[in-house]
Structures are given as structure tokens and as C-alpha cells.
Coordinates of C-alpha atoms in Angstrom, one line a residue:
Chain W
X1 CA -38.2 30.9 -11.0
X2 CA -39.5 29.6 -7.7
X3 CA -40.5 32.2 -5.1
X4 CA -39.1 31.7 -1.7
X5 CA -41.9 32.4 0.7
X6 CA -42.1 32.5 4.5
X7 CA -44.2 29.3 4.4
X8 CA -41.6 27.5 2.3
X9 CA -38.8 28.6 4.7
X10 CA -40.9 27.3 7.7
X11 CA -41.4 24.0 5.8
X12 CA -37.7 23.6 4.9
X13 CA -36.6 24.4 8.4
X14 CA -38.9 21.8 9.8
X15 CA -37.6 19.2 7.3
X16 CA -34.0 20.2 8.4
X17 CA -35.0 19.9 12.1
X18 CA -34.1 23.5 12.9
X19 CA -36.4 25.5 15.1
X20 CA -36.7 29.0 13.7
X21 CA -38.2 32.1 15.2
X22 CA -40.6 34.3 13.2
X23 CA -37.9 36.9 12.9
X24 CA -35.5 34.3 11.5
X25 CA -38.1 33.2 9.0
X26 CA -38.5 36.7 7.7
X27 CA -34.7 37.2 7.5
X28 CA -34.1 33.9 5.8
X29 CA -36.9 34.5 3.3
X30 CA -35.2 37.6 2.1
X31 CA -31.6 36.2 2.1
X32 CA -32.6 32.9 0.4
X33 CA -34.6 34.7 -2.3
X34 CA -31.4 36.6 -3.3
X35 CA -29.2 33.5 -3.2
X36 CA -31.7 31.4 -5.1
X37 CA -32.2 34.0 -7.8
X38 CA -28.4 34.1 -8.2
X39 CA -27.8 30.3 -8.3
X40 CA -30.7 29.7 -10.6
X41 CA -28.5 30.7 -13.4
X42 CA -27.2 27.1 -13.6
X43 CA -30.3 26.5 -15.7
X44 CA -29.0 28.7 -18.4
X45 CA -25.7 27.0 -18.5
X46 CA -26.9 23.5 -19.5
X47 CA -28.8 22.8 -22.7
X48 CA -29.0 19.5 -24.5
X49 CA -27.6 16.3 -23.4
X50 CA -25.0 16.8 -20.7
X51 CA -24.1 14.1 -18.3
X52 CA -24.2 14.9 -14.6
X53 CA -20.9 14.7 -12.5
X54 CA -21.4 13.7 -8.9
X55 CA -17.8 12.9 -8.1
X56 CA -14.7 14.7 -9.5
X57 CA -12.5 11.6 -9.9
X58 CA -14.6 8.6 -11.1
X59 CA -14.1 5.5 -9.0
X60 CA -16.0 2.3 -8.7
X61 CA -16.1 -0.9 -6.7
X62 CA -13.9 0.1 -3.8
X63 CA -13.6 -3.1 -1.8
X64 CA -11.6 -4.2 1.2
X65 CA -10.8 -7.6 2.7
X66 CA -13.6 -8.8 5.0
X67 CA -11.4 -8.9 8.1
X68 CA -12.1 -7.7 11.6
X69 CA -9.9 -4.7 12.6
X70 CA -9.7 -2.9 15.9
X71 CA -12.6 -0.5 16.4
X72 CA -14.1 1.6 19.2
X73 CA -15.3 -0.3 22.3
X74 CA -18.9 0.2 23.4
X75 CA -17.8 2.5 26.2
X76 CA -15.7 4.6 23.9
X77 CA -18.5 4.9 21.4
X78 CA -20.8 6.1 24.2
X79 CA -18.3 8.4 25.8
X80 CA -19.3 11.6 24.1
X81 CA -23.1 11.0 24.1
X82 CA -25.3 13.5 25.9
X83 CA -27.0 10.6 27.7
X84 CA -26.7 6.8 27.7
X85 CA -28.0 3.9 29.7
X86 CA -27.4 0.1 29.7
X87 CA -24.7 0.4 27.0
X88 CA -27.0 2.3 24.6
X89 CA -27.5 5.9 23.5
X90 CA -30.5 7.3 25.5
X91 CA -32.9 9.7 23.8
X92 CA -36.0 11.5 25.0
X93 CA -39.5 10.3 24.1
X94 CA -39.9 9.0 20.6
X95 CA -43.7 9.3 20.5
X96 CA -45.7 12.2 21.5
X97 CA -48.0 11.6 24.5
X98 CA -50.9 13.6 23.0
Chain R
X1 CA 16.4 31.5 20.1
X2 CA 13.7 34.0 18.8
X3 CA 15.3 33.8 15.3
X4 CA 14.0 30.3 15.1
X5 CA 10.5 31.6 14.5
X6 CA 11.7 33.3 11.3
X7 CA 13.0 30.1 9.7
X8 CA 11.2 28.0 7.2
X9 CA 10.1 24.5 8.1
X10 CA 12.7 23.0 5.8
X11 CA 15.4 25.0 7.5
X12 CA 14.1 24.0 11.0
X13 CA 14.0 20.4 10.0
X14 CA 17.6 20.6 8.8
X15 CA 18.7 22.3 12.1
X16 CA 16.9 19.6 14.1
X17 CA 18.2 16.8 12.0
X18 CA 21.8 18.0 12.4
X19 CA 21.2 18.4 16.2
X20 CA 22.0 22.1 16.2
X21 CA 18.7 22.7 17.9
X22 CA 16.2 20.2 19.5
X23 CA 12.6 19.7 18.6
X24 CA 11.8 20.8 22.2
X25 CA 13.6 24.1 21.6
X26 CA 11.8 24.8 18.3
X27 CA 8.4 23.7 19.7
X28 CA 8.8 25.8 22.8
X29 CA 9.8 28.9 20.7
X30 CA 6.6 28.7 18.7
X31 CA 4.5 27.7 21.6
X32 CA 5.7 30.7 23.7
X33 CA 5.1 33.0 20.9
X34 CA 1.6 31.6 20.3
X35 CA 0.7 31.9 23.9
X36 CA 1.9 35.5 24.0
X37 CA 0.3 36.7 20.7
X38 CA -2.8 34.5 20.1
X39 CA -5.0 37.2 21.7
X40 CA -4.0 39.4 18.7
X41 CA -4.7 37.1 15.8
X42 CA -6.9 34.5 17.5
X43 CA -5.4 31.8 15.3
X44 CA -5.9 29.0 17.8
X45 CA -9.0 27.8 19.5
X46 CA -7.0 25.4 21.6
X47 CA -3.3 25.3 22.6
X48 CA -1.8 22.4 24.6
X49 CA 1.8 22.8 25.8
X50 CA 2.0 19.5 27.6
X51 CA 1.0 17.5 24.5
X52 CA 3.2 19.5 22.1
X53 CA 6.3 19.2 24.3
X54 CA 5.7 15.5 25.0
X55 CA 5.6 14.9 21.2
X56 CA 8.7 17.1 20.7
X57 CA 10.6 15.1 23.4
X58 CA 9.7 11.8 21.6
X59 CA 11.0 13.3 18.3
X60 CA 14.3 14.2 20.0
X61 CA 14.6 10.8 21.6
X62 CA 14.0 9.1 18.2
X63 CA 16.7 11.3 16.7
X64 CA 19.1 10.5 19.5
X65 CA 18.5 6.8 18.6
X66 CA 19.3 7.6 15.0
X67 CA 15.7 7.5 13.7
X68 CA 14.4 10.2 11.4
X69 CA 10.7 9.7 10.8
X70 CA 10.2 12.1 7.9
X71 CA 11.9 15.1 6.2
X72 CA 9.9 17.4 8.7
X73 CA 10.9 15.4 11.8
X74 CA 10.6 17.5 14.9
X75 CA 9.0 20.5 13.2
X76 CA 5.8 21.6 15.1
X77 CA 2.5 22.2 13.3
X78 CA -0.9 23.7 13.8
X79 CA -4.0 21.7 12.8
X80 CA -7.3 23.1 11.6
X81 CA -10.1 22.3 14.1
X82 CA -11.9 20.4 11.3
X83 CA -9.7 17.3 11.9
X84 CA -10.5 15.1 14.9
X85 CA -7.8 14.6 17.5
X86 CA -8.2 12.3 20.5
X87 CA -6.0 14.5 22.8
X88 CA -7.7 17.8 22.1
X89 CA -11.3 19.0 21.9
X90 CA -12.6 19.4 18.3
X91 CA -15.3 21.8 17.4
X92 CA -15.1 22.7 13.7
X93 CA -15.7 26.3 14.9
X94 CA -19.3 25.3 16.1
X95 CA -21.0 25.6 19.4
X96 CA -22.8 22.4 18.7
X97 CA -19.5 20.5 19.2
X98 CA -18.1 22.6 22.1
X99 CA -16.0 20.5 24.4
X100 CA -16.3 17.3 22.3
X101 CA -13.3 15.0 22.8
X102 CA -13.1 12.7 19.7
X103 CA -12.5 9.0 20.3
X104 CA -10.0 8.7 17.4
X105 CA -7.4 10.6 15.3
X106 CA -8.0 11.6 11.7
X107 CA -5.6 9.7 9.3
X108 CA -3.8 13.0 8.6
X109 CA -3.2 13.5 12.3
X110 CA -1.9 9.9 12.7
X111 CA 0.5 10.6 9.8
X112 CA 1.7 13.8 11.4
X113 CA 2.3 12.1 14.7
X114 CA 4.1 9.2 13.0
X115 CA 6.2 11.6 11.0
X116 CA 7.4 13.3 14.2
X117 CA 5.6 16.6 14.0
X118 CA 4.5 17.9 17.4
X119 CA 1.0 19.4 17.2
X120 CA 0.9 22.9 18.8
X121 CA -2.9 23.3 18.8
X122 CA -6.1 23.5 16.9
X123 CA -6.8 26.5 14.6
X124 CA -9.9 28.7 14.3
X125 CA -12.2 28.4 11.3
X126 CA -15.6 29.5 10.0
X127 CA -18.3 27.2 11.5
X128 CA -18.1 23.9 9.7
X129 CA -15.8 25.6 7.2
X130 CA -18.7 27.7 5.8
X131 CA -17.2 31.1 5.1
X132 CA -14.3 33.1 3.6
X133 CA -13.3 35.2 6.6
X134 CA -13.5 33.2 9.9
X135 CA -16.2 35.8 10.9
X136 CA -18.7 32.9 11.0
X137 CA -16.6 31.0 13.7
X138 CA -18.8 30.6 16.8
X139 CA -15.8 31.6 18.9
X140 CA -15.0 34.9 17.2
X141 CA -12.9 36.0 14.1
X142 CA -9.2 35.4 13.5
X143 CA -7.2 38.5 12.4
X144 CA -4.8 39.1 9.6
X145 CA -1.2 39.5 10.8
X146 CA -0.6 42.2 8.1
X147 CA -3.4 44.3 9.5
X148 CA -5.4 43.2 12.6
X149 CA -8.5 45.1 11.4
X150 CA -8.7 42.8 8.4
X151 CA -9.8 39.2 7.8
X152 CA -7.2 36.5 7.3
X153 CA -9.4 34.7 4.8
X154 CA -11.5 31.7 5.5
X155 CA -12.5 29.2 6.3
X156 CA -8.9 28.4 7.3
X157 CA -8.1 31.9 8.7
X158 CA -6.8 30.3 11.9
X159 CA -4.2 28.3 10.0
X160 CA -3.2 31.1 7.6
X161 CA -2.9 33.7 10.4
X162 CA -0.9 31.2 12.5
X163 CA 1.6 30.6 9.7
X164 CA 1.8 34.2 8.4
X165 CA 2.1 35.5 12.0
X166 CA 4.8 32.9 12.7
X167 CA 2.8 31.3 15.5
X168 CA 3.5 28.0 13.7
X169 CA 6.0 27.1 10.9
X170 CA 3.4 24.8 9.3
X171 CA -0.3 24.3 9.4
X172 CA -3.0 22.0 8.0
X173 CA -6.0 23.3 6.2
X174 CA -9.1 22.0 4.4
X175 CA -10.3 23.4 1.1
X176 CA -13.9 22.9 -0.2
X177 CA -14.1 26.0 -2.4
X178 CA -10.9 27.8 -1.6
X179 CA -10.5 27.6 2.2
X180 CA -6.8 27.0 2.0
X181 CA -5.9 29.0 -1.1
X182 CA -8.0 32.2 -0.4
X183 CA -6.5 32.6 3.1
X184 CA -3.0 32.0 1.7
X185 CA -3.5 34.8 -0.8
X186 CA -4.7 37.4 1.7
X187 CA -2.0 36.6 4.3
X188 CA 1.0 36.4 1.9
X189 CA 1.5 32.7 2.6
X190 CA 1.4 29.5 0.5
X191 CA -1.5 27.1 0.4
X192 CA -2.3 24.0 -1.6
X193 CA -5.5 22.1 -2.4
X194 CA -4.2 18.7 -3.6
X195 CA -6.0 16.6 -6.2
X196 CA -9.2 15.2 -4.8
X197 CA -8.4 11.9 -3.0
X198 CA -4.6 12.6 -2.7
X199 CA -5.0 13.1 1.0
X200 CA -7.3 11.0 3.2
X201 CA -10.5 12.6 4.5
X202 CA -10.9 10.0 7.3
X203 CA -11.5 11.9 10.5
X204 CA -12.2 15.2 8.7
X205 CA -15.5 16.7 9.8
X206 CA -17.3 16.7 6.4
X207 CA -18.7 19.8 4.8
X208 CA -19.3 18.7 1.2
X209 CA -17.8 15.3 0.7
X210 CA -17.3 15.5 -3.1
X211 CA -15.4 18.8 -2.8
X212 CA -13.5 18.6 0.5
X213 CA -9.7 18.1 0.4
X214 CA -7.0 18.5 3.1
X215 CA -3.8 20.3 2.3
X216 CA -0.7 22.3 3.5
X217 CA -0.6 25.9 4.8
X218 CA 3.0 27.3 4.8
X219 CA 5.3 30.2 4.2
X220 CA 7.3 28.6 1.3
X221 CA 6.5 26.3 -1.6
X222 CA 9.2 23.8 -0.5
X223 CA 7.5 23.6 3.0
X224 CA 4.1 22.9 1.4
X225 CA 5.7 20.2 -0.8
X226 CA 7.4 18.6 2.1
X227 CA 4.1 18.6 4.1
X228 CA 2.0 17.3 1.2
X229 CA 4.6 14.4 0.9
X230 CA 4.0 13.6 4.7
X231 CA 0.2 13.7 4.6
X232 CA -0.7 12.2 1.2
X233 CA -1.1 8.5 0.3
X234 CA -3.7 5.9 0.0
X235 CA -5.9 5.2 3.0
X236 CA -8.2 2.2 3.1
X237 CA -10.5 4.1 5.5
X238 CA -11.4 6.6 2.8
X239 CA -13.1 5.0 -0.2
X240 CA -12.4 8.1 -2.3
X241 CA -8.6 7.9 -1.5
X242 CA -6.5 7.6 -4.7
X243 CA -4.9 4.2 -5.0
X244 CA -1.6 5.4 -6.5
X245 CA 1.0 7.8 -5.2
X246 CA 1.4 11.1 -7.0
X247 CA 5.2 11.1 -6.5
X248 CA 7.3 13.5 -4.5
X249 CA 6.3 17.1 -4.5
X250 CA 9.6 18.1 -2.8
X251 CA 11.5 16.7 -5.7
X252 CA 9.3 18.6 -8.2
X253 CA 10.1 21.8 -6.3
X254 CA 13.8 21.1 -6.2
X255 CA 14.0 20.1 -9.9
X256 CA 11.8 23.0 -11.1
X257 CA 12.9 24.4 -14.5
X258 CA 11.3 26.5 -17.2
X259 CA 12.0 24.0 -20.0
X260 CA 9.1 23.8 -22.4
X261 CA 6.6 25.3 -19.9
X262 CA 3.3 26.4 -21.4
X263 CA 1.1 28.5 -19.2
X264 CA -2.6 29.3 -19.8
X265 CA -4.4 32.4 -18.6
X266 CA -8.2 31.9 -18.3
X267 CA -10.1 34.6 -20.2
X268 CA -13.0 34.5 -17.7
X269 CA -10.6 35.0 -14.7
X270 CA -8.0 37.5 -15.9
X271 CA -9.2 41.1 -15.2
X272 CA -12.9 41.8 -14.8
X273 CA -14.0 42.1 -11.2
X274 CA -10.5 42.0 -9.8
X275 CA -9.1 44.9 -7.7
X276 CA -6.7 47.0 -9.7
X277 CA -3.7 46.2 -7.6
X278 CA -4.4 42.5 -7.7
X279 CA -4.7 42.6 -11.5
X280 CA -1.5 44.6 -11.7
X281 CA 0.3 42.0 -9.6
X282 CA -1.1 39.2 -11.8
X283 CA 0.2 41.0 -15.0
X284 CA 3.6 41.4 -13.3
X285 CA 3.7 37.6 -12.7
X286 CA 2.8 36.9 -16.3
X287 CA 5.5 39.4 -17.5
X288 CA 8.1 37.7 -15.4
X289 CA 7.3 34.3 -16.9
X290 CA 7.3 35.7 -20.4
X291 CA 10.7 37.3 -19.8
X292 CA 12.0 33.8 -18.9
X293 CA 10.8 32.3 -22.2
X294 CA 7.6 30.8 -21.0
X295 CA 4.8 30.6 -23.6
X296 CA 1.6 32.3 -22.4
X297 CA -1.7 31.2 -24.0
X298 CA -5.2 32.6 -23.4
X299 CA -7.7 29.9 -22.9
X300 CA -11.5 30.0 -22.9
X301 CA -13.4 28.4 -20.0
X302 CA -17.0 29.7 -20.7
X303 CA -18.6 27.5 -18.0
X304 CA -16.5 29.1 -15.3
X305 CA -19.1 31.8 -15.3
X306 CA -21.5 29.4 -13.7
X307 CA -19.1 27.8 -11.2
X308 CA -20.1 29.9 -8.2
X309 CA -23.8 29.2 -8.8
X310 CA -23.2 25.4 -9.2
X311 CA -21.0 25.4 -6.1
X312 CA -23.7 27.1 -4.0
X313 CA -26.2 24.4 -4.9
X314 CA -23.9 21.4 -4.6
X315 CA -22.2 22.5 -1.4
X316 CA -25.4 23.2 0.6
X317 CA -27.0 20.0 -0.7
X318 CA -24.1 17.9 0.5
X319 CA -23.7 19.9 3.7
X320 CA -27.4 19.6 4.6
X321 CA -27.0 15.8 4.4
X322 CA -23.6 15.7 6.2
X323 CA -24.8 18.0 9.0
X324 CA -27.8 15.8 9.8
X325 CA -25.5 13.9 12.1
X326 CA -25.7 16.7 14.7
X327 CA -28.9 15.3 16.2
X328 CA -28.2 15.5 19.9
X329 CA -27.9 11.7 20.2
X330 CA -24.3 10.5 19.8
X331 CA -22.1 13.5 20.5
X332 CA -22.3 17.3 20.9
X333 CA -24.9 19.6 22.4
X334 CA -28.4 18.5 23.6
X335 CA -31.0 21.1 24.4
X336 CA -34.1 19.9 26.2
X337 CA -37.2 22.1 25.8
X338 CA -39.6 22.2 28.7
X339 CA -42.1 19.4 29.4
X340 CA -41.7 15.9 28.1
X341 CA -40.4 16.7 24.6
X342 CA -40.1 14.2 21.8
X343 CA -36.7 13.6 20.2
X344 CA -37.8 15.5 17.2
X345 CA -38.4 18.7 19.2
X346 CA -35.1 18.1 21.1
X347 CA -33.2 17.9 17.7
X348 CA -34.8 21.1 16.4
X349 CA -34.1 23.0 19.7
X350 CA -30.5 21.7 19.7
X351 CA -29.8 22.6 16.1
X352 CA -31.5 26.0 16.7
X353 CA -29.1 26.7 19.6
X354 CA -26.0 25.0 18.3
X355 CA -25.8 26.2 14.7
X356 CA -24.9 29.8 13.7
X357 CA -26.7 31.8 11.0
X358 CA -24.6 30.9 8.0
X359 CA -24.8 27.1 8.8
X360 CA -28.6 27.4 9.1
X361 CA -28.8 29.4 5.8
X362 CA -26.8 26.7 4.0
X363 CA -28.6 23.7 5.5
X364 CA -32.0 25.3 4.5
X365 CA -30.7 26.2 1.0
X366 CA -29.5 22.6 0.6
X367 CA -32.7 21.2 1.8
X368 CA -34.5 23.4 -0.8
X369 CA -32.1 22.3 -3.6
X370 CA -32.7 18.7 -2.9
X371 CA -36.5 18.8 -2.4
X372 CA -38.7 17.1 -5.0
X373 CA -39.8 19.5 -7.7
X374 CA -36.7 21.5 -7.5
X375 CA -34.0 18.8 -7.6
X376 CA -33.7 18.6 -11.4
X377 CA -33.7 22.4 -11.9
X378 CA -31.1 23.1 -9.3
X379 CA -29.0 20.2 -8.0
X380 CA -29.3 18.3 -11.4
X381 CA -28.3 21.3 -13.4
X382 CA -25.4 22.1 -11.0
X383 CA -24.0 18.6 -11.5
X384 CA -24.2 19.1 -15.3
X385 CA -22.2 22.4 -14.9
X386 CA -19.6 20.3 -13.1
X387 CA -19.3 18.2 -16.3
X388 CA -19.0 21.4 -18.4
X389 CA -16.2 22.8 -16.2
X390 CA -14.3 19.5 -16.5
X391 CA -14.7 19.6 -20.3
X392 CA -13.5 23.3 -20.4
X393 CA -10.5 22.3 -18.3
X394 CA -9.7 19.3 -20.4
X395 CA -9.6 21.5 -23.6
X396 CA -7.4 24.0 -21.8
X397 CA -4.9 21.5 -20.5
X398 CA -4.6 20.0 -24.0
X399 CA -2.9 23.3 -24.9
X400 CA -1.0 24.2 -21.7
X401 CA 0.7 22.6 -18.7
X402 CA -0.9 24.8 -16.0
X403 CA -3.4 27.6 -15.7
X404 CA -2.8 30.8 -13.8
X405 CA -5.4 33.1 -12.2
X406 CA -5.3 35.7 -9.4
X407 CA -6.3 33.6 -6.3
X408 CA -8.6 36.2 -4.8
X409 CA -10.5 39.1 -6.4
X410 CA -9.4 41.6 -3.7
X411 CA -6.8 41.9 -0.9
X412 CA -8.0 41.2 2.7
X413 CA -11.2 43.2 3.4
X414 CA -12.1 44.7 6.8
X415 CA -13.7 42.6 9.5
X416 CA -17.4 43.4 9.4
X417 CA -17.4 44.6 5.8
X418 CA -19.3 41.6 4.2
X419 CA -20.6 39.7 7.1
X420 CA -24.2 40.7 6.5
X421 CA -24.1 40.1 2.8
X422 CA -23.9 36.3 2.1
X423 CA -23.8 36.7 -1.7
X424 CA -20.9 39.2 -1.5
X425 CA -19.1 36.8 0.8
X426 CA -19.6 33.9 -1.7
X427 CA -17.9 35.8 -4.5
X428 CA -14.6 35.8 -2.8
X429 CA -14.1 32.2 -4.0
X430 CA -14.8 32.9 -7.7
X431 CA -11.3 31.9 -8.8
X432 CA -10.8 29.0 -6.4
X433 CA -14.1 27.1 -6.8
X434 CA -13.5 25.6 -10.3
X435 CA -10.7 23.4 -8.9
X436 CA -13.0 21.9 -6.3
X437 CA -15.7 21.2 -8.8
X438 CA -13.3 19.5 -11.1
X439 CA -11.1 17.8 -8.4
X440 CA -7.9 19.3 -9.8
X441 CA -4.9 20.6 -7.7
X442 CA -4.4 24.3 -7.0
X443 CA -1.7 26.3 -5.2
X444 CA -1.7 29.9 -4.2
X445 CA 1.7 31.7 -4.0
X446 CA 2.4 35.3 -3.0
X447 CA 3.1 37.7 -5.9
X448 CA 3.5 40.9 -4.0
X449 CA 1.6 43.7 -2.3
X450 CA -1.2 45.6 -4.1
X451 CA -0.2 49.1 -4.8
X452 CA -3.3 50.8 -3.4
X453 CA -3.3 49.2 0.1
X454 CA 0.1 47.5 0.5
X455 CA -1.6 44.2 1.3
X456 CA -0.6 40.8 0.0
X457 CA -1.9 39.3 -3.3
X458 CA -1.6 35.8 -4.5
X459 CA -1.4 33.9 -7.9
X460 CA -3.1 30.6 -8.2
X461 CA -1.6 27.7 -10.2
X462 CA -4.0 25.0 -11.5
X463 CA -2.8 21.7 -12.9
X464 CA -4.6 18.7 -14.3
X465 CA -5.9 16.0 -11.8
X466 CA -3.0 13.9 -10.4
X467 CA -0.4 16.4 -11.7
X468 CA 0.2 18.1 -8.4
X469 CA 3.9 17.9 -9.1
X470 CA 3.4 20.2 -12.1
X471 CA 1.6 22.8 -10.0
X472 CA 4.4 22.7 -7.4
X473 CA 7.0 23.1 -10.2
X474 CA 5.4 26.3 -11.4
X475 CA 4.8 27.5 -7.9
X476 CA 8.5 27.1 -7.1
X477 CA 9.5 28.9 -10.3
X478 CA 7.2 31.9 -9.5
X479 CA 8.4 32.0 -5.9
X480 CA 12.1 32.0 -7.1
X481 CA 11.4 34.9 -9.5
X482 CA 10.0 37.0 -6.7
X483 CA 12.6 35.9 -4.2
X484 CA 15.2 37.1 -6.6
X485 CA 13.5 40.5 -6.7
X486 CA 12.7 40.9 -3.0
X487 CA 15.8 39.2 -1.6
X488 CA 13.6 37.0 0.6
X489 CA 10.1 35.5 0.9
X490 CA 7.1 38.0 0.9
X491 CA 6.4 37.1 4.5
X492 CA 9.7 38.8 5.6
X493 CA 7.9 42.1 4.7
X494 CA 5.0 41.5 7.1
X495 CA 4.8 43.9 10.1
X496 CA 6.1 42.9 13.5
X497 CA 3.1 41.2 15.1
X498 CA 4.4 42.2 18.6
X499 CA 4.1 45.8 17.7
X500 CA 0.6 45.6 16.3
X501 CA -2.5 46.3 18.4
X502 CA -6.0 45.1 17.9

């Protein structure tokens, strides 16, 4: 079984784009260890050739007619954005100056 | 007029339809009560009298012109805050969406409006529906109308407490691992998770897309059936929406009979780990069915043992992906760290401030389950368990029409009791999770009060996929057996909310 370490938690939090304090890292390490130990039992359940199910009711090829339907206007789409300019979503710097 | 709040939705619809009362009168009665008592149960995050009464007026005008839009025409309803509404803020119980006004209505909300049901308000929930008690709501916990010191279940505790406390005759919930059925069980109300795809998920804030399903929260089985008939049906905007109708649930309830009924009891979910009073209530339900000539068969579902483990890998995995959209760009909160921060730092700071501890826990767990090196062992195995559960159910349903289990392992626990023990909290859904993993319908119906604490207990009815009508049939039969014993629905035994104090 994989050990959940503080370093792993820091790495996962950065992948998930969640800033964590050192206190949170310690707390999460303990909590996630307990949870992972418990859910790891799924390994014991499956042996041999079992197909994976990703969706409860199998469906395929869900198409619709290629016709234009009413949709949000640009102003509506931008109405809840924290910031916008010139009809676009505005975000802070993408590249670091350093 | 105050007796209006004690009537079922079916009775209210009949009174409105025959013009003995107006939709405005009914809507006002529930709204006044909600305004007065919401501070006790904290069922609603948002109430809007103007919108509710405007919709009620429209329903009355339509009726005056001879138009009845649905069998629930004019009956007001509460909507879980996980469905987007363009006339009310939608938060999913999270600070990250505080104050967000969606630009569109969920399909279910459109259907409710078209069917003439005025919306009273938006109900409280665990943040992004992650929880079994509403204690993880960023806005504070809802309370159980049977005992205000106890949880009303979760994540849909706002909807369950609204209905059980008669702050609304009907409500909408969402069920990913039991968030409709578990709250129903602990509040003495009725809750249904329909077959996956029976009700559109368009405009539902996604938790785990392969598990989420919208359904009714009510005080009677007929009310749930009537509401499912209003909200279900194919929706081109949801690619997982079932193409065919599952028929009328109200008809299944009205025509329910015992003829030829075979009921299965799941060996793995019959006694071990359930509170004594809950087990005793379950045995009582089985005895009542036996006394009416129903054949009871024990069925073996060995893979159910792994359902909670599989669920807590699949759900966090899907949630970590779904919740990536809260990135401070298109809607919701944006936190700007000092200096000239990059978007990456803004995202991390926003998600740090906007998400609560349980949401962070599950996103990080899901990120772990999906990371390379662990994927096959965890997420891959969990998906295989899903297949095994479906196989177990297929074998069981070859022998019986429905399966019965206690809905919840215990009656409502006290607020604060499990909030710091995530694993203990996860086990509340042990009996409800298999239905989500397999996509089958499940209904929780009250089956009495546990002897040791006098709190409500529920029995869960599971049916094969697409056979929601069969689940409603058995739910109606069980409800009738208890109604004959008690002289009324269980909810009539609930304490007077006005006399209770927090």
C-alpha cells in the first residue's frame, strides 16, 4: 500500500491548484492515510478478468441535429465573471515576470 | 388556512384544481411558515416571496382560463441549491459561488415552472453535495425537525428538513450516494433516486457525473410519484438522458397490489452494523409483507462489501475533475494574492479560500486516485467493483422483483458527532451507495420510530434499472401497511416545530 506522505499531499494539492498551509498538509496527511487504507480494499475485490464499468447505463453515439439553437449572448456569458474586458474574460498575468 | 400546511401535495393540487383554494393562498401559507421558522431548521439558503407569489399568480390565472399544466399545478416547491436558477442565487452550499446569479435555468427547473409549481426558495446542502449531514455547508448546518440538535441527513438536509418540517409540501434533491434517500430516512419523509438518466442533469452542478441523479423529496409516496412524473423525461441537453419514458409512477402507486410480489433481502445489508431499533423496524416491515403473502428471499451480494471503498475512489476522481471549473475566471470567487500574481497563483489562492475542508479532502483524494502509478490499483479496480455489483444485482433480480434494506444504519445522529471523522461520515451511505454505482432506482419510505430514541427509520426499496414503477409499487404497499397501523403518515407524529427551540 502506498504511504501518504506530507510531500505527496503538497504535490497533489499543487496539481489540484489548492494552496495549503503547513498545518493543513499535516492534517490532510493523517486523514488521507486513513481513507486510502480503507478504500485500498477494492484491490482485494477484483481478481481475474473483470471488465471495468465507467457508466451505469451503457449508451453510445448520442447525436443531435446540427442546427443552431438559442444560446447565451456574449454579455450574458461574461455577466458573472470576476473580471472582463473587450468582450472577453480577463485574467491576471499568465507568465511569471521572474 | 394553517391546516393547508398539513396536507399532502396531492391533496393541495386537488384543492387548487377544484378552486377551493388558490395557488397564491397555498404558496403564501408555506412561505409565511418558512419565513417564520427557517431560523430553527435552516432549510433554506434563499427565500424569495416576490418570485414565488408571481409564479402562484400565473398558476391561478392559467387555472381561471381552464388550463391545468400538470397534476401538481399550483403546488409550491423547494429546490436544492445544486440546481441553477436564473432568478435566484445558486451556491451549491459553497463560498466559492456565493452571490452567483446563473444565466440559465436547469432543465428540471424549467419543467417545474412549466408544470405550474411556484418555487419557494433554494435549500441548504453540504458543500457541492459532499456529506451526509449538511454540516459541511459553508453557510451552517440544517437541523432535523424531529430534534433540532440532530442532523437532517445530507447532502440534501435542506430539502428533507423543509418537507418534514412542512416549510414546503415538496422538494427537489440530488442523490450521488444517498443524498436524497438518507435524509428521507432520518427525517421520516419519502425520497427517491430514479434510474440514472431518468431525470435530466442539465443545469445541475456536477459532483460525480456517472453517479448524480435528481429526484423527489416528499412526505408521501404518491407525492413523490407525481413529482417524478413532472421532472422526468428525455432531454437533448443531457447526453446521458434516457431516450424512452419509464411510464407513469403515479399510476404504479395507484394500482399497487401484492399479486405475485417477490421481495429480496440482501444478506450483506440486513443486520450487522445497523442500530438495534433500525433492525427491529426493518424486521417489522418484512413481517408485515410476509403476513400479506409476499414471498421473502435472502439474496447474496458479496461485492456490496466493497461498494463504499469503490464509491470513495470513483466519486473523488470524478469530483476532482468536475470541480476544476472553479478557477476564478468565468464565475465565482477570485482572490488576488499580493504583488503581480500569475493566474496559477490566483487559482490556488481562490480555491484555498473558497472550498471547505471536505471539498479539499475529496479533490486531493481524487487527484491521488487518478495519478499515474496509482490509477490501475485504485480507480481501475473501483470501476471493476462496479461491474461486480451490477452482476450481483442482476443475479438477485433474476429471483426477486425488488430488494429491501434499511436505508440508513442509524437514526439521526447529533450535530457535531461525526464532523471530524470523515470515514465514520462516509459509512452512513453504506446501504444507499450500491444503487448509484449500478444506476438503479431506490426509494426510502418511513417504517416507524426506533424504540431506543423515538427517531424515524426508513426502509429502502431497490428495483432493476428502468423499473422505477416497480419500486414505487412496493413503496406504496409498505406505506399503506403502516398507514393502516398508525392511522396517518409517520410525519403526523413529528413534534410541533413552532414549539421546538434550537
